[in-house]
Amino acid sequence: MRAFLFPGQGSQAVGMGRALAEASPVAREVFQEVDEAIGQNLLKLMTDGPAEALMLTENAQPAIMANSIATLRVLEREGGIRISEKAQFVAGHSLGEYTALCAADAISLSLTARLLKIRGRAMQNAVPVGVGGMAALLGATLEQAQAIADAAADGEICAVANDNAAGQVVLSGHLGAIERAVAMAKDMGAKRGMMLAVSAPFHCALMQPAADVMLHALKAARIDTPLVALFANVLAAPITVPDEIRARLVDQVTDVVRWRETMLAMHAAGVDTFVEFGAKVLAPMVKRTVADAEAISVVTMDDIEALAKAM
């Protein structure tokens, strides 16, 4: 069995999408539709920068989605591949969940782009710059990370945000609490704690204003039953009902991205091949969590051609 995966924020880089757009009219169609949907020349920003503008959450989120969908669409249209025939599940890391739903025809490409523009802006605006922070705890179990978060909170918010892979857990919350967590991480069993260069404290209670914005935006959004089931970030379980998808997309703004558990649950459901589209971020996480699974990253035209032949 096979699952298609879609990366989240942090996988953006100046130059992304250029080679695909130059090589494939299918990719160019995707980028043009996204540009028109959000009223912005996003492809130019993706290919030429500046990096500071691409890093902005409201730009990074639709850009990462567009790059992943362009990669998938080239595979589908030029390789004659249908997701409903070649994948049993889809999943995406944080914003990648929207990409996964677009890939599975639950949300149109133009609507996905608009929703991610709204989501990115809302998440950026939810917390003033300098108030929040995030840190990676390397070599820590989920239980150790939770203990560190609890000890560091001291009346502030300090929570597990991403359970990414074995030995990689991310905390989010008030900056002071996150700095305390990094300082005490090694003494409490982690290999080390490392502050992350992020613009806001994602996936914690401080994001509630953004969750409120997405509740309103998603209420008006057309969501259809996906062609294949989505493994939801906050459940680590498959869902297909549009109203539940809406609810879980709101929940994931403030809740934990249970990525490690999702990979284990997919594997337990029979998935032995994980295919990541648009970046090389999630496949290494899969290998750290499910060592006997095949994990492939599809980024270049050569990658696409190789996967089409393998399928």
Tab-separated table of C-alpha atoms in Angstrom, residues 9 55 57 61 119-135 161 170-175 178 196-204 206-207 210:
chain	number	residue	atom	x	y	z
A	9	GLN	CA	6.362	25.239	6.451
A	55	MET	CA	9.735	33.310	4.397
A	57	THR	CA	4.039	32.805	6.525
A	61	GLN	CA	2.222	28.455	2.897
A	119	ARG	CA	-4.288	30.904	7.243
A	120	GLY	CA	-0.743	32.202	6.848
A	121	ARG	CA	-1.750	35.794	7.491
A	122	ALA	CA	-3.914	34.817	10.477
A	123	MET	CA	-1.164	32.725	12.063
A	124	GLN	CA	1.369	35.514	11.582
A	125	ASN	CA	-0.957	38.101	13.101
A	126	ALA	CA	-2.117	35.961	16.023
A	127	VAL	CA	0.892	36.738	18.218
A	128	PRO	CA	3.050	39.899	18.220
A	129	VAL	CA	6.622	39.367	17.074
A	130	GLY	CA	8.870	38.554	20.039
A	131	VAL	CA	6.100	37.205	22.265
A	132	GLY	CA	6.317	33.565	21.204
A	133	GLY	CA	8.912	31.051	20.132
A	134	MET	CA	9.529	27.437	19.162
A	135	ALA	CA	12.300	24.976	19.906
A	161	ALA	CA	3.597	21.410	18.892
A	170	VAL	CA	9.056	20.571	18.777
A	171	LEU	CA	7.758	22.849	21.553
A	172	SER	CA	5.812	26.077	21.085
A	173	GLY	CA	4.614	28.846	23.388
A	174	HIS	CA	5.657	32.034	25.123
A	175	LEU	CA	9.258	32.941	24.330
A	178	ILE	CA	10.541	28.101	25.382
A	196	LEU	CA	14.001	27.584	15.905
A	197	ALA	CA	14.002	30.632	13.633
A	198	VAL	CA	10.241	30.991	13.254
A	199	SER	CA	8.006	34.017	12.928
A	200	ALA	CA	5.306	32.811	15.351
A	201	PRO	CA	4.597	30.053	17.914
A	202	PHE	CA	2.612	27.622	15.772
A	203	HIS	CA	0.423	24.773	17.030
A	204	CYS	CA	-0.187	25.978	20.562
A	206	LEU	CA	-1.447	31.206	21.426
A	207	MET	CA	-2.742	30.501	17.905
A	210	ALA	CA	-5.916	32.189	13.933
